[in-house]
Amino acid sequence: MNRFPWLILPTLLITACGPAPLPAVPVIDGQLRGDGPWPDAISFTPVVFLPQTPVAVLADGTFKLPLPASLAPDGTNYGSPLCEGEVHQSDLRAAFATLPHDWLRTWTQGRPTGSATTRQVSGGTVWNDQYVYSTFATSVHGTQNCEGVQEKFDLDYDRGWNLVEWTQVNGRQLSYRSIPNRRLAWQIKN
């Protein structure tokens, strides 16, 4: 009796299915800040590969703007062999794409009226939150110095969209860290 084909069949079926699908398309969960009244809707700024359909802003200033299901890697790299220090990436297959900027477009009565940003500036310090897409789960940890600029990485990415907080102090120190997905405050700029 030949048992080999029966033993291999379940393995073939499992591997034929490929990797597990990504979870449902995540959203930017936002809360507007600033002087009212709130705009009617919000969307991404005009970038070719991002959806341009505005979503409603609720009476309390909250909104949920869907992120694209995936994003093609944009060449984002962490760590450089030309810099001093070491940055380690746990899964070298992972490639990344960063949402192009931290601005959203606001709409009132069907017309663009301004923008909103997560960026905060105080003295010589800038805080910002950005969404980064990773093709594989991976971590990136370490510190490097490049031409007088120190960069510190404390990133733990899941496959798909991840939220990253970066801080810049006096243009000479950059810090990147993963943060849990949460409702972000977006300051209105008119």
PDB file of C-alpha atoms in Angstrom, residues 22-28 43-45 47-53 55 64-72 97-101 104 131-134 159-162:
ATOM      1  CA  LEU A  22      -4.857  40.826   4.655  1.00  0.00           C
ATOM      2  CA  PRO A  23      -7.489  42.032   7.082  1.00  0.00           C
ATOM      3  CA  ALA A  24     -10.230  44.364   5.870  1.00  0.00           C
ATOM      4  CA  VAL A  25      -8.973  47.669   4.500  1.00  0.00           C
ATOM      5  CA  PRO A  26      -7.911  49.811   7.465  1.00  0.00           C
ATOM      6  CA  VAL A  27      -8.908  53.426   7.878  1.00  0.00           C
ATOM      7  CA  ILE A  28      -7.465  56.676   9.108  1.00  0.00           C
ATOM      8  CA  SER A  43     -10.090  63.266   1.476  1.00  0.00           C
ATOM      9  CA  PHE A  44      -6.500  62.563   0.571  1.00  0.00           C
ATOM     10  CA  THR A  45      -4.699  65.385  -1.193  1.00  0.00           C
ATOM     11  CA  VAL A  47      -1.880  62.052  -5.367  1.00  0.00           C
ATOM     12  CA  VAL A  48      -2.376  59.817  -8.402  1.00  0.00           C
ATOM     13  CA  PHE A  49      -2.496  56.459  -6.604  1.00  0.00           C
ATOM     14  CA  LEU A  50      -4.637  57.529  -3.627  1.00  0.00           C
ATOM     15  CA  PRO A  51      -8.450  57.484  -3.758  1.00  0.00           C
ATOM     16  CA  GLN A  52      -9.887  60.984  -4.098  1.00  0.00           C
ATOM     17  CA  THR A  53     -13.441  60.334  -2.911  1.00  0.00           C
ATOM     18  CA  VAL A  55     -15.762  60.940   3.209  1.00  0.00           C
ATOM     19  CA  LYS A  64     -12.944  57.424   8.938  1.00  0.00           C
ATOM     20  CA  LEU A  65     -10.962  57.701   5.683  1.00  0.00           C
ATOM     21  CA  PRO A  66     -10.200  54.288   4.100  1.00  0.00           C
ATOM     22  CA  LEU A  67      -6.567  53.580   3.251  1.00  0.00           C
ATOM     23  CA  PRO A  68      -5.803  51.820  -0.038  1.00  0.00           C
ATOM     24  CA  ALA A  69      -5.933  48.002   0.248  1.00  0.00           C
ATOM     25  CA  SER A  70      -2.186  47.946  -0.449  1.00  0.00           C
ATOM     26  CA  LEU A  71       0.549  50.229  -1.648  1.00  0.00           C
ATOM     27  CA  ALA A  72       3.442  49.371  -3.960  1.00  0.00           C
ATOM     28  CA  ALA A  97       5.715  52.403   1.281  1.00  0.00           C
ATOM     29  CA  THR A  98       5.005  55.522   3.284  1.00  0.00           C
ATOM     30  CA  LEU A  99       1.822  57.483   2.709  1.00  0.00           C
ATOM     31  CA  PRO A 100       3.256  60.431   0.782  1.00  0.00           C
ATOM     32  CA  HIS A 101       2.511  63.142   3.308  1.00  0.00           C
ATOM     33  CA  LEU A 104      -5.563  65.719   4.126  1.00  0.00           C
ATOM     34  CA  TYR A 131       1.058  55.418   7.855  1.00  0.00           C
ATOM     35  CA  VAL A 132       3.580  52.909   6.481  1.00  0.00           C
ATOM     36  CA  TYR A 133       2.677  49.830   4.445  1.00  0.00           C
ATOM     37  CA  SER A 134       4.883  46.747   4.961  1.00  0.00           C
ATOM     38  CA  ARG A 159       2.007  42.948   7.308  1.00  0.00           C
ATOM     39  CA  GLY A 160      -0.140  45.747   5.882  1.00  0.00           C
ATOM     40  CA  TRP A 161      -0.671  49.259   7.261  1.00  0.00           C
ATOM     41  CA  ASN A 162       1.152  50.431  10.381  1.00  0.00           C
TER      42      ASN A 162
END
